[in-house]
Amino acid sequence: MRMRELNPIKKISGTICVPGDKSIGHRAALLSLLCCEPVVITNFPGAADCQSSLQAVQKLGVSVDVDGNMLRLSPPTSIQPDPDTLIECGNSGTTARLISGIIAGTPIEVTITGDESLSSRPMKRIIDPLTEMGAEIFSDDGHLPLRIRGGKLISFEYRLPVASAQVKSSLLLAGLASGCSATVREDTITRNHTEIMIKELGGEIQVRDIKPVFMTDPKDPRKRRMQMPESFKREIVLPQRAKLIGGEIDIPGDISTGAFFMAASAISGGPLTIENLGLNPTRTAFLDYLKSVGAKVDISDRKTVSGEPRGTVTVTGGKLKPRRISGETTVGLIDEIPIVAVIAAFTPGTTIIRDAAELRVKESDRLEAIAYNLKLMGIKCGVLEDGLAIKGGQELSGADFRSFGDHRIAMAFSIASLFAVGPSTIDDESIVEVSCPEFYDLLEKIRG
Ligand code: S3P
């Protein structure tokens, strides 16, 4: 643990680039294993989580050549690790859940482990469907370590019981690895980087959005009303024997990392500009959130590269107002809730966050971790079963914050400390390396 002292500042401003998107980085590394030609990646993040994915595919035979900002990942002709191969996923839930899908669909037997935090996170959500597809998985009561014996799987249709891009991706990767078809249905649309990258790497995948239609009212045939023809929102179909070729993937800046800096701007006034920021619509809920609470968000230089939209985003703070967040909005903000809670602390009035029970099984119990740190600053914060109620706006005092071993908690409260009265500390600055090793250097850069 490396404690860090944090001092208040008046204002932030400037122009930065944040490191490459973690979710896209994972997928670029992991999908390279299933390609028949190399994958050349630019702007691969230095995040420890993505390095876990890189090391995982190396253990399964991918060779990695580094050339400046470029990685060339060359797949093996066949995946043949020896049976005592151990894949260490560190803190990374995405590595563990996605690589499990690949192993489940490959005729190999491998063990997957993780650090203490990852070993306490639920894996049943992938174990159950992958087992139904035909893989054999032994676990510690639904937790890591997992011993997976993969092979030929059977075609599979699955409606996600939790909104999770990791579960969706795990099943799609199992289908890709095994050559069986996989249909995944989502009630709430989750990030779609896997679907985009499968296409970018030459694979075939169909995505069908269920749109509301006019239906005749059965009670009164003269009336017509809008209705969803299906109970789910999106269907993703990976056909049988889908094959990946390879290609080039350029990774935009990570909007979930950018959110911390944009929040600093929203609280203090800014303006702050982030260039080349990922703007995939499944990831931009935070920009809508900022606008809805009173900040100004301008986007320029929009373009799409490697199937992923991106642009330059400038955030200027305004008079902040509280709001209620629930349902699909919470899902869209799932990684941003710690920093949303910090914005709420600086916003007069009560912010309510609901439908966020998933936050209890992230890198820490984020609901408890957020409430603990907000209370240290003198904020009234109620912990609900599935959310938080935060009464903000009063003067906040600096504090000795705890990260709970969670990168996003450390970054969120490092931002809070900038606008508190008096100095603060964070118990472990090194934890930010999980997603953004450059975090404190970037903060220095935007001190006004
Ligand atoms: C991720 C999906 C989300 C997110 C995580 C990254 C991904 O997790 O919270 O940080 O890259 O697929 P869930 O799938 O568990 O919601």
CSV table of C-alpha atoms and ligand atoms in Angstrom, one decimal:
chain,number,residue,atom,x,y,z
A,1,MET,CA,0.0,0.0,0.0
A,2,ARG,CA,1.3,3.5,-0.9
A,3,MET,CA,-0.4,6.3,0.9
A,4,ARG,CA,-0.7,9.6,-1.1
A,5,GLU,CA,-1.3,13.1,0.2
A,6,LEU,CA,-3.9,15.2,-1.7
A,7,ASN,CA,-4.3,18.9,-1.5
A,8,PRO,CA,-7.2,21.1,-2.6
A,9,ILE,CA,-7.1,23.2,-5.8
A,10,LYS,CA,-9.2,26.1,-7.0
A,11,LYS,CA,-9.9,25.1,-10.5
A,12,ILE,CA,-9.0,22.7,-13.2
A,13,SER,CA,-8.6,23.3,-16.9
A,14,GLY,CA,-6.7,22.1,-19.9
A,15,THR,CA,-6.6,19.5,-22.6
A,16,ILE,CA,-5.7,15.9,-22.1
A,17,CYS,CA,-5.9,12.4,-23.6
A,18,VAL,CA,-6.8,9.5,-21.3
A,19,PRO,CA,-5.5,6.0,-21.8
A,20,GLY,CA,-7.1,3.5,-24.2
A,21,ASP,CA,-10.4,2.0,-23.3
A,22,LYS,CA,-10.1,-0.9,-20.9
A,23,SER,CA,-13.1,-2.9,-22.2
A,24,ILE,CA,-11.9,-2.6,-25.8
A,25,GLY,CA,-8.3,-3.4,-24.8
A,26,HIS,CA,-9.4,-6.6,-23.2
A,27,ARG,CA,-11.4,-7.7,-26.2
A,28,ALA,CA,-8.6,-6.9,-28.7
A,29,ALA,CA,-6.2,-9.0,-26.7
A,30,LEU,CA,-8.6,-11.9,-26.1
A,31,LEU,CA,-10.1,-12.1,-29.6
A,32,SER,CA,-6.6,-12.3,-31.1
A,33,LEU,CA,-6.4,-15.8,-29.7
A,34,LEU,CA,-9.3,-16.9,-32.0
A,35,CYS,CA,-8.0,-15.2,-35.2
A,36,CYS,CA,-6.0,-16.8,-37.9
A,37,GLU,CA,-4.0,-13.8,-38.8
A,38,PRO,CA,-2.3,-11.2,-36.5
A,39,VAL,CA,-4.2,-8.4,-34.7
A,40,VAL,CA,-2.3,-5.1,-34.7
A,41,ILE,CA,-3.5,-2.8,-31.8
A,42,THR,CA,-2.7,0.9,-31.3
A,43,ASN,CA,-3.2,2.7,-28.0
A,44,PHE,CA,-3.5,-0.5,-25.9
A,45,PRO,CA,-4.0,0.6,-22.3
A,46,GLY,CA,-1.2,0.2,-19.8
A,47,ALA,CA,-4.0,-0.7,-17.2
A,48,ALA,CA,-3.0,-3.7,-15.1
A,49,ASP,CA,-6.3,-5.3,-16.0
A,50,CYS,CA,-5.6,-5.3,-19.7
A,51,GLN,CA,-2.1,-6.6,-19.0
A,52,SER,CA,-3.8,-9.6,-17.3
A,53,SER,CA,-5.7,-10.3,-20.6
A,54,LEU,CA,-2.5,-9.9,-22.6
A,55,GLN,CA,-0.6,-12.4,-20.3
A,56,ALA,CA,-3.6,-14.8,-20.4
A,57,VAL,CA,-3.5,-15.1,-24.2
A,58,GLN,CA,0.3,-15.3,-24.2
A,59,LYS,CA,-0.1,-18.3,-21.9
A,60,LEU,CA,-2.4,-19.9,-24.5
A,61,GLY,CA,0.0,-19.3,-27.3
A,62,VAL,CA,-0.3,-15.8,-28.6
A,63,SER,CA,3.0,-14.1,-29.3
A,64,VAL,CA,3.3,-10.3,-28.6
A,65,ASP,CA,5.6,-7.9,-30.4
A,66,VAL,CA,5.8,-4.3,-29.2
A,67,ASP,CA,6.6,-1.5,-31.5
A,68,GLY,CA,6.2,1.9,-29.7
A,69,ASN,CA,2.5,2.5,-29.3
A,70,MET,CA,1.6,-0.6,-31.3
A,71,LEU,CA,1.2,-4.2,-30.3
A,72,ARG,CA,1.2,-7.0,-32.8
A,73,LEU,CA,-0.5,-10.1,-31.5
A,74,SER,CA,0.1,-13.3,-33.5
A,75,PRO,CA,-2.2,-16.2,-32.8
A,76,PRO,CA,-1.0,-19.8,-32.4
A,77,THR,CA,-1.9,-22.3,-35.1
A,78,SER,CA,-3.7,-24.3,-32.4
A,79,ILE,CA,-4.3,-23.7,-28.7
A,80,GLN,CA,-2.4,-26.4,-26.8
A,81,PRO,CA,-1.4,-25.3,-23.3
A,82,ASP,CA,-0.1,-28.0,-20.9
A,83,PRO,CA,-2.7,-29.2,-18.4
A,84,ASP,CA,-1.1,-27.5,-15.4
A,85,THR,CA,-1.3,-24.0,-17.1
A,86,LEU,CA,-2.5,-21.4,-14.6
A,87,ILE,CA,-4.1,-18.2,-15.9
A,88,GLU,CA,-3.8,-15.5,-13.3
A,89,CYS,CA,-6.4,-12.7,-13.9
A,90,GLY,CA,-5.2,-10.4,-11.1
A,91,ASN,CA,-8.0,-8.0,-10.3
A,92,SER,CA,-9.7,-8.3,-13.6
A,93,GLY,CA,-13.3,-9.6,-13.8
A,94,THR,CA,-13.4,-9.0,-17.5
A,95,THR,CA,-10.3,-11.2,-18.1
A,96,ALA,CA,-11.6,-14.0,-15.9
A,97,ARG,CA,-15.1,-14.1,-17.4
A,98,LEU,CA,-14.2,-13.7,-21.0
A,99,ILE,CA,-11.2,-16.1,-21.1
A,100,SER,CA,-13.5,-18.6,-19.4
A,101,GLY,CA,-15.7,-18.5,-22.4
A,102,ILE,CA,-12.8,-19.1,-24.8
A,103,ILE,CA,-11.5,-22.0,-22.7
A,104,ALA,CA,-15.0,-23.5,-22.4
A,105,GLY,CA,-15.1,-23.7,-26.2
A,106,THR,CA,-11.6,-25.1,-26.8
A,107,PRO,CA,-10.6,-28.7,-26.2
A,108,ILE,CA,-8.2,-27.9,-23.3
A,109,GLU,CA,-8.1,-28.0,-19.6
A,110,VAL,CA,-6.9,-24.9,-17.7
A,111,THR,CA,-7.1,-23.3,-14.2
A,112,ILE,CA,-8.0,-19.7,-13.7
A,113,THR,CA,-7.2,-17.7,-10.6
A,114,GLY,CA,-7.4,-14.1,-9.4
A,115,ASP,CA,-6.5,-11.9,-6.5
A,116,GLU,CA,-8.5,-11.8,-3.2
A,117,SER,CA,-11.0,-9.3,-4.5
A,118,LEU,CA,-11.6,-11.2,-7.8
A,119,SER,CA,-11.9,-14.5,-5.9
A,120,SER,CA,-14.8,-13.1,-4.0
A,121,ARG,CA,-16.8,-12.0,-7.1
A,122,PRO,CA,-19.6,-14.1,-8.5
A,123,MET,CA,-18.7,-16.5,-11.3
A,124,LYS,CA,-21.9,-18.5,-11.3
A,125,ARG,CA,-23.3,-16.1,-13.8
A,126,ILE,CA,-20.9,-17.6,-16.4
A,127,ILE,CA,-20.4,-21.0,-14.9
A,128,ASP,CA,-24.2,-21.9,-15.3
A,129,PRO,CA,-24.6,-21.0,-19.0
A,130,LEU,CA,-21.2,-22.3,-20.1
A,131,THR,CA,-22.0,-25.6,-18.3
A,132,GLU,CA,-25.3,-25.7,-20.1
A,133,MET,CA,-23.4,-25.3,-23.4
A,134,GLY,CA,-21.4,-28.4,-22.5
A,135,ALA,CA,-18.2,-27.2,-20.7
A,136,GLU,CA,-17.1,-28.8,-17.5
A,137,ILE,CA,-16.3,-26.2,-14.8
A,138,PHE,CA,-15.2,-26.9,-11.2
A,139,SER,CA,-15.3,-23.9,-8.9
A,140,ASP,CA,-15.0,-22.9,-5.3
A,141,ASP,CA,-18.7,-22.6,-4.7
A,142,GLY,CA,-19.2,-20.2,-7.7
A,143,HIS,CA,-15.9,-18.4,-7.2
A,144,LEU,CA,-12.4,-18.5,-8.5
A,145,PRO,CA,-10.3,-20.6,-8.8
A,146,LEU,CA,-12.0,-22.2,-11.8
A,147,ARG,CA,-10.9,-25.4,-13.4
A,148,ILE,CA,-12.4,-25.5,-16.9
A,149,ARG,CA,-12.4,-28.5,-19.2
A,150,GLY,CA,-13.6,-27.1,-22.6
A,151,GLY,CA,-14.5,-28.8,-25.9
A,152,LYS,CA,-17.2,-29.0,-28.5
A,153,LEU,CA,-20.2,-27.1,-27.2
A,154,ILE,CA,-23.8,-27.2,-28.3
A,155,SER,CA,-25.6,-24.3,-29.9
A,156,PHE,CA,-27.2,-22.1,-27.3
A,157,GLU,CA,-29.9,-19.5,-26.7
A,158,TYR,CA,-29.7,-17.4,-23.5
A,159,ARG,CA,-31.6,-14.5,-22.0
A,160,LEU,CA,-29.3,-12.6,-19.6
A,161,PRO,CA,-30.7,-12.7,-16.1
A,162,VAL,CA,-28.3,-9.8,-15.1
A,163,ALA,CA,-27.4,-6.9,-17.4
A,164,SER,CA,-23.8,-7.9,-18.0
A,165,ALA,CA,-21.6,-7.3,-21.0
A,166,GLN,CA,-19.1,-9.7,-19.5
A,167,VAL,CA,-21.5,-12.6,-19.4
A,168,LYS,CA,-22.8,-11.8,-22.9
A,169,SER,CA,-19.2,-11.6,-24.2
A,170,SER,CA,-18.2,-14.8,-22.4
A,171,LEU,CA,-21.0,-16.7,-24.2
A,172,LEU,CA,-20.2,-15.2,-27.6
A,173,LEU,CA,-16.5,-16.1,-27.2
A,174,ALA,CA,-17.5,-19.7,-26.2
A,175,GLY,CA,-19.5,-19.9,-29.4
A,176,LEU,CA,-16.7,-18.5,-31.5
A,177,ALA,CA,-14.1,-20.8,-30.0
A,178,SER,CA,-16.2,-23.9,-30.3
A,179,GLY,CA,-17.9,-23.1,-33.7
A,180,CYS,CA,-21.4,-23.5,-32.3
A,181,SER,CA,-24.0,-20.8,-32.7
A,182,ALA,CA,-24.9,-18.6,-29.7
A,183,THR,CA,-27.9,-16.3,-29.3
A,184,VAL,CA,-27.9,-13.9,-26.4
A,185,ARG,CA,-30.9,-11.8,-25.5
A,186,GLU,CA,-30.7,-8.6,-23.4
A,187,ASP,CA,-33.5,-6.9,-21.5
A,188,THR,CA,-31.2,-3.9,-21.0
A,189,ILE,CA,-28.6,-3.0,-23.7
A,190,THR,CA,-25.0,-3.4,-22.4
A,191,ARG,CA,-21.7,-2.3,-23.9
A,192,ASN,CA,-21.3,-3.8,-27.3
A,193,HIS,CA,-17.6,-3.8,-27.9
A,194,THR,CA,-17.4,-7.5,-28.5
A,195,GLU,CA,-20.0,-7.4,-31.2
A,196,ILE,CA,-18.2,-4.5,-32.9
A,197,MET,CA,-14.8,-6.2,-32.7
A,198,ILE,CA,-16.0,-9.5,-34.0
A,199,LYS,CA,-17.1,-7.6,-37.2
A,200,GLU,CA,-13.9,-5.6,-37.3
A,201,LEU,CA,-11.8,-8.8,-37.2
A,202,GLY,CA,-13.7,-10.2,-40.1
A,203,GLY,CA,-16.3,-12.3,-38.2
A,204,GLU,CA,-20.0,-12.6,-38.7
A,205,ILE,CA,-22.6,-11.5,-36.1
A,206,GLN,CA,-26.1,-10.2,-36.3
A,207,VAL,CA,-27.7,-7.8,-33.9
A,208,ARG,CA,-31.4,-7.2,-33.9
A,209,ASP,CA,-32.9,-4.4,-31.9
A,210,ILE,CA,-36.5,-5.0,-30.9
A,211,LYS,CA,-38.5,-1.8,-31.6
A,212,PRO,CA,-42.0,-1.0,-30.3
A,213,VAL,CA,-44.8,-1.5,-32.8
A,214,PHE,CA,-48.4,-0.5,-33.1
A,215,MET,CA,-50.6,-3.4,-32.0
A,216,THR,CA,-54.4,-3.6,-31.8
A,217,ASP,CA,-55.7,-3.4,-28.3
A,218,PRO,CA,-57.2,-6.9,-27.6
A,219,LYS,CA,-59.8,-5.2,-25.3
A,220,ASP,CA,-60.9,-2.7,-27.9
A,221,PRO,CA,-60.1,-3.5,-31.5
A,222,ARG,CA,-60.7,0.1,-32.5
A,223,LYS,CA,-57.7,1.2,-30.5
A,224,ARG,CA,-54.0,0.7,-31.3
A,225,ARG,CA,-51.2,1.1,-28.9
A,226,MET,CA,-47.4,0.9,-28.9
A,227,GLN,CA,-46.1,-2.4,-27.6
A,228,MET,CA,-42.8,-4.3,-27.6
A,229,PRO,CA,-43.3,-7.4,-29.8
A,230,GLU,CA,-40.7,-9.3,-27.6
A,231,SER,CA,-40.0,-9.0,-23.9
A,232,PHE,CA,-36.3,-8.4,-24.5
A,233,LYS,CA,-34.6,-5.4,-26.2
A,234,ARG,CA,-31.8,-6.8,-28.2
A,235,GLU,CA,-30.9,-10.2,-29.7
A,236,ILE,CA,-27.3,-11.0,-30.7
A,237,VAL,CA,-26.8,-14.0,-32.9
A,238,LEU,CA,-23.4,-15.5,-33.6
A,239,PRO,CA,-23.8,-18.0,-36.4
A,240,GLN,CA,-22.3,-21.5,-36.4
A,241,ARG,CA,-18.7,-21.7,-37.5
A,242,ALA,CA,-18.2,-18.0,-37.3
A,243,LYS,CA,-14.5,-17.3,-38.0
A,244,LEU,CA,-12.2,-14.4,-37.2
A,245,ILE,CA,-9.5,-13.3,-39.5
A,246,GLY,CA,-7.5,-10.5,-37.8
A,247,GLY,CA,-6.7,-6.9,-38.6
A,248,GLU,CA,-6.1,-3.5,-37.1
A,249,ILE,CA,-7.7,-2.2,-34.0
A,250,ASP,CA,-7.2,1.4,-32.8
A,251,ILE,CA,-8.5,2.0,-29.3
A,252,PRO,CA,-10.1,5.3,-28.3
A,253,GLY,CA,-9.6,7.0,-24.9
A,254,ASP,CA,-11.6,5.3,-22.0
A,255,ILE,CA,-14.7,7.4,-21.3
A,256,SER,CA,-15.0,5.7,-17.8
A,257,THR,CA,-11.5,7.0,-17.0
A,258,GLY,CA,-12.3,10.4,-18.6
A,259,ALA,CA,-15.4,10.6,-16.3
A,260,PHE,CA,-13.2,11.4,-13.3
A,261,PHE,CA,-11.6,14.4,-15.0
A,262,MET,CA,-14.9,15.5,-16.5
A,263,ALA,CA,-16.4,15.4,-13.1
A,264,ALA,CA,-13.6,17.6,-11.7
A,265,SER,CA,-14.5,20.1,-14.4
A,266,ALA,CA,-18.3,19.9,-13.7
A,267,ILE,CA,-17.7,20.5,-10.0
A,268,SER,CA,-15.1,23.3,-10.3
A,269,GLY,CA,-16.1,25.0,-13.5
A,270,GLY,CA,-13.4,23.9,-16.0
A,271,PRO,CA,-13.3,23.9,-18.9
A,272,LEU,CA,-11.6,20.6,-19.6
A,273,THR,CA,-11.1,19.0,-23.0
A,274,ILE,CA,-10.5,15.4,-23.6
A,275,GLU,CA,-9.3,14.4,-27.1
A,276,ASN,CA,-10.0,11.1,-28.9
A,277,LEU,CA,-12.5,9.9,-26.2
A,278,GLY,CA,-14.5,6.8,-26.9
A,279,LEU,CA,-18.2,7.8,-27.7
A,280,ASN,CA,-19.8,4.4,-28.2
A,281,PRO,CA,-23.5,5.1,-27.4
A,282,THR,CA,-23.5,2.2,-24.9
A,283,ARG,CA,-20.9,4.1,-22.9
A,284,THR,CA,-22.0,7.7,-23.1
A,285,ALA,CA,-24.6,7.8,-20.3
A,286,PHE,CA,-22.2,9.8,-18.2
A,287,LEU,CA,-22.2,12.7,-20.7
A,288,ASP,CA,-26.0,12.7,-20.6
A,289,TYR,CA,-25.9,12.6,-16.9
A,290,LEU,CA,-23.5,15.6,-16.8
A,291,LYS,CA,-25.9,17.6,-19.0
A,292,SER,CA,-28.9,16.7,-16.9
A,293,VAL,CA,-27.3,17.9,-13.7
A,294,GLY,CA,-26.3,21.3,-15.2
A,295,ALA,CA,-22.8,20.9,-16.9
A,296,LYS,CA,-22.2,21.9,-20.5
A,297,VAL,CA,-20.8,19.2,-22.8
A,298,ASP,CA,-19.6,20.0,-26.3
A,299,ILE,CA,-18.4,17.4,-28.7
A,300,SER,CA,-16.4,18.0,-31.8
A,301,ASP,CA,-14.1,16.0,-34.3
A,302,ARG,CA,-16.5,13.0,-34.3
A,303,LYS,CA,-15.3,10.0,-36.2
A,304,THR,CA,-15.5,6.3,-36.2
A,305,VAL,CA,-12.3,4.2,-36.3
A,306,SER,CA,-12.2,0.4,-35.9
A,307,GLY,CA,-16.0,0.5,-35.6
A,308,GLU,CA,-15.8,2.6,-32.4
A,309,PRO,CA,-17.1,6.2,-32.4
A,310,ARG,CA,-14.9,8.8,-30.8
A,311,GLY,CA,-14.5,12.6,-30.5
A,312,THR,CA,-13.2,15.6,-28.6
A,313,VAL,CA,-15.3,16.4,-25.5
A,314,THR,CA,-15.2,19.7,-23.6
A,315,VAL,CA,-17.0,19.9,-20.2
A,316,THR,CA,-17.7,23.2,-18.5
A,317,GLY,CA,-19.3,23.3,-15.1
A,318,GLY,CA,-22.5,25.1,-14.3
A,319,LYS,CA,-24.9,25.3,-11.3
A,320,LEU,CA,-25.3,21.7,-10.3
A,321,LYS,CA,-28.7,20.2,-9.5
A,322,PRO,CA,-29.6,16.8,-8.0
A,323,ARG,CA,-31.4,14.0,-9.8
A,324,ARG,CA,-32.7,10.5,-9.4
A,325,ILE,CA,-30.9,7.7,-11.3
A,326,SER,CA,-32.5,4.2,-11.8
A,327,GLY,CA,-33.1,1.4,-14.3
A,328,GLU,CA,-31.3,1.6,-17.6
A,329,THR,CA,-29.6,4.8,-16.6
A,330,THR,CA,-27.9,3.1,-13.7
A,331,VAL,CA,-26.8,0.3,-16.0
A,332,GLY,CA,-25.4,2.8,-18.4
A,333,LEU,CA,-23.5,4.5,-15.6
A,334,ILE,CA,-22.4,1.3,-13.8
A,335,ASP,CA,-18.7,2.1,-13.8
A,336,GLU,CA,-19.3,5.8,-13.2
A,337,ILE,CA,-21.4,5.6,-10.0
A,338,PRO,CA,-18.5,6.3,-7.7
A,339,ILE,CA,-17.8,9.6,-9.4
A,340,VAL,CA,-21.5,10.3,-9.8
A,341,ALA,CA,-21.7,10.0,-6.0
A,342,VAL,CA,-18.9,12.5,-5.6
A,343,ILE,CA,-20.6,15.0,-7.9
A,344,ALA,CA,-23.7,14.4,-5.8
A,345,ALA,CA,-21.7,15.4,-2.7
A,346,PHE,CA,-21.0,18.8,-4.2
A,347,THR,CA,-24.6,19.3,-5.4
A,348,PRO,CA,-27.1,21.0,-3.2
A,349,GLY,CA,-30.1,18.7,-2.6
A,350,THR,CA,-30.6,14.9,-2.5
A,351,THR,CA,-29.4,12.6,-5.2
A,352,ILE,CA,-30.9,9.1,-5.3
A,353,ILE,CA,-29.3,6.2,-7.0
A,354,ARG,CA,-31.4,3.0,-7.4
A,355,ASP,CA,-31.1,-0.4,-9.2
A,356,ALA,CA,-27.4,-0.4,-8.4
A,357,ALA,CA,-27.1,-3.7,-6.4
A,358,GLU,CA,-24.5,-4.9,-8.9
A,359,LEU,CA,-22.2,-2.4,-7.3
A,360,ARG,CA,-22.0,-4.6,-4.3
A,361,VAL,CA,-20.1,-7.2,-6.4
A,362,LYS,CA,-17.6,-5.0,-8.2
A,363,GLU,CA,-13.9,-4.7,-7.2
A,364,SER,CA,-15.3,-3.7,-3.7
A,365,ASP,CA,-18.8,-3.3,-2.3
A,366,ARG,CA,-19.0,0.1,-3.9
A,367,LEU,CA,-22.2,1.2,-2.2
A,368,GLU,CA,-20.5,0.7,1.2
A,369,ALA,CA,-17.2,2.1,0.1
A,370,ILE,CA,-18.8,5.2,-1.3
A,371,ALA,CA,-20.9,5.8,1.8
A,372,TYR,CA,-17.9,5.2,4.1
A,373,ASN,CA,-15.8,7.9,2.4
A,374,LEU,CA,-18.7,10.4,1.9
A,375,LYS,CA,-19.4,10.2,5.6
A,376,LEU,CA,-15.7,11.0,6.4
A,377,MET,CA,-16.2,14.2,4.5
A,378,GLY,CA,-19.3,15.1,6.5
A,379,ILE,CA,-21.9,14.1,4.0
A,380,LYS,CA,-25.2,12.5,4.9
A,381,CYS,CA,-25.4,9.3,2.9
A,382,GLY,CA,-27.9,6.5,3.3
A,383,VAL,CA,-27.1,3.1,2.0
A,384,LEU,CA,-30.1,1.4,0.4
A,385,GLU,CA,-30.4,-2.3,-0.6
A,386,ASP,CA,-29.7,-1.3,-4.2
A,387,GLY,CA,-28.4,2.2,-4.1
A,388,LEU,CA,-27.6,5.4,-2.2
A,389,ALA,CA,-29.3,8.6,-1.1
A,390,ILE,CA,-26.7,11.4,-0.9
A,391,LYS,CA,-27.5,14.8,0.6
A,392,GLY,CA,-24.9,17.2,-0.8
A,393,GLY,CA,-24.0,20.8,-1.2
A,394,GLN,CA,-22.6,21.7,2.3
A,395,GLU,CA,-18.9,22.5,2.8
A,396,LEU,CA,-16.9,19.2,2.6
A,397,SER,CA,-13.9,18.5,4.7
A,398,GLY,CA,-10.8,16.7,3.6
A,399,ALA,CA,-10.3,13.2,5.0
A,400,ASP,CA,-8.2,10.1,5.2
A,401,PHE,CA,-9.9,8.1,2.4
A,402,ARG,CA,-9.9,4.4,2.1
A,403,SER,CA,-9.8,2.8,-1.4
A,404,PHE,CA,-11.0,-0.6,-0.3
A,405,GLY,CA,-8.6,-2.0,-2.9
A,406,ASP,CA,-10.8,-0.5,-5.6
A,407,HIS,CA,-9.3,1.7,-8.4
A,408,ARG,CA,-12.5,3.6,-9.0
A,409,ILE,CA,-13.1,4.4,-5.4
A,410,ALA,CA,-9.5,5.7,-5.1
A,411,MET,CA,-9.9,7.9,-8.2
A,412,ALA,CA,-13.4,9.1,-7.2
A,413,PHE,CA,-12.2,10.3,-3.8
A,414,SER,CA,-9.0,11.7,-5.1
A,415,ILE,CA,-11.2,14.0,-7.2
A,416,ALA,CA,-13.4,14.8,-4.1
A,417,SER,CA,-10.3,15.8,-2.2
A,418,LEU,CA,-9.4,18.5,-4.8
A,419,PHE,CA,-12.5,20.5,-3.8
A,420,ALA,CA,-12.6,19.8,0.0
A,421,VAL,CA,-11.5,22.0,2.7
A,422,GLY,CA,-8.2,21.0,4.1
A,423,PRO,CA,-5.8,18.2,3.1
A,424,SER,CA,-6.7,14.5,2.5
A,425,THR,CA,-4.9,11.3,2.0
A,426,ILE,CA,-5.8,8.1,0.0
A,427,ASP,CA,-4.5,4.9,1.6
A,428,ASP,CA,-3.2,3.3,-1.6
A,429,GLU,CA,-2.4,5.4,-4.7
A,430,SER,CA,-1.0,2.3,-6.5
A,431,ILE,CA,-4.5,0.8,-6.9
A,432,VAL,CA,-5.3,3.3,-9.8
A,433,GLU,CA,-2.8,1.3,-11.9
A,434,VAL,CA,-5.7,-1.3,-12.4
A,435,SER,CA,-7.3,1.0,-14.9
A,436,CYS,CA,-5.2,4.3,-15.2
A,437,PRO,CA,-1.6,4.3,-14.2
A,438,GLU,CA,-1.4,7.9,-15.5
A,439,PHE,CA,-4.1,9.1,-13.2
A,440,TYR,CA,-2.1,11.3,-10.9
A,441,ASP,CA,0.1,12.7,-13.7
A,442,LEU,CA,-3.0,13.7,-15.6
A,443,LEU,CA,-4.4,15.4,-12.5
A,444,GLU,CA,-1.2,17.4,-12.2
A,445,LYS,CA,-1.6,18.4,-15.8
A,446,ILE,CA,-5.0,20.0,-15.3
A,447,ARG,CA,-4.4,21.9,-12.1
A,448,GLY,CA,-5.5,25.4,-12.9
B,1,S3P,C1,-17.3,-4.6,-18.5
B,1,S3P,C2,-18.6,-4.8,-18.2
B,1,S3P,C3,-19.1,-4.3,-16.9
B,1,S3P,C4,-18.2,-3.2,-16.3
B,1,S3P,C5,-16.8,-3.6,-16.3
B,1,S3P,C6,-16.3,-3.9,-17.7
B,1,S3P,C7,-16.8,-5.2,-19.8
B,1,S3P,O1,-19.2,-5.4,-16.0
B,1,S3P,O2,-18.7,-2.9,-15.0
B,1,S3P,O3,-16.0,-2.6,-15.7
B,1,S3P,O4,-15.7,-4.8,-20.3
B,1,S3P,O5,-17.5,-6.0,-20.4
B,1,S3P,P1,-20.5,-6.3,-16.0
B,1,S3P,O6,-20.6,-7.1,-17.2
B,1,S3P,O7,-20.3,-7.2,-14.8
B,1,S3P,O8,-21.7,-5.4,-15.8
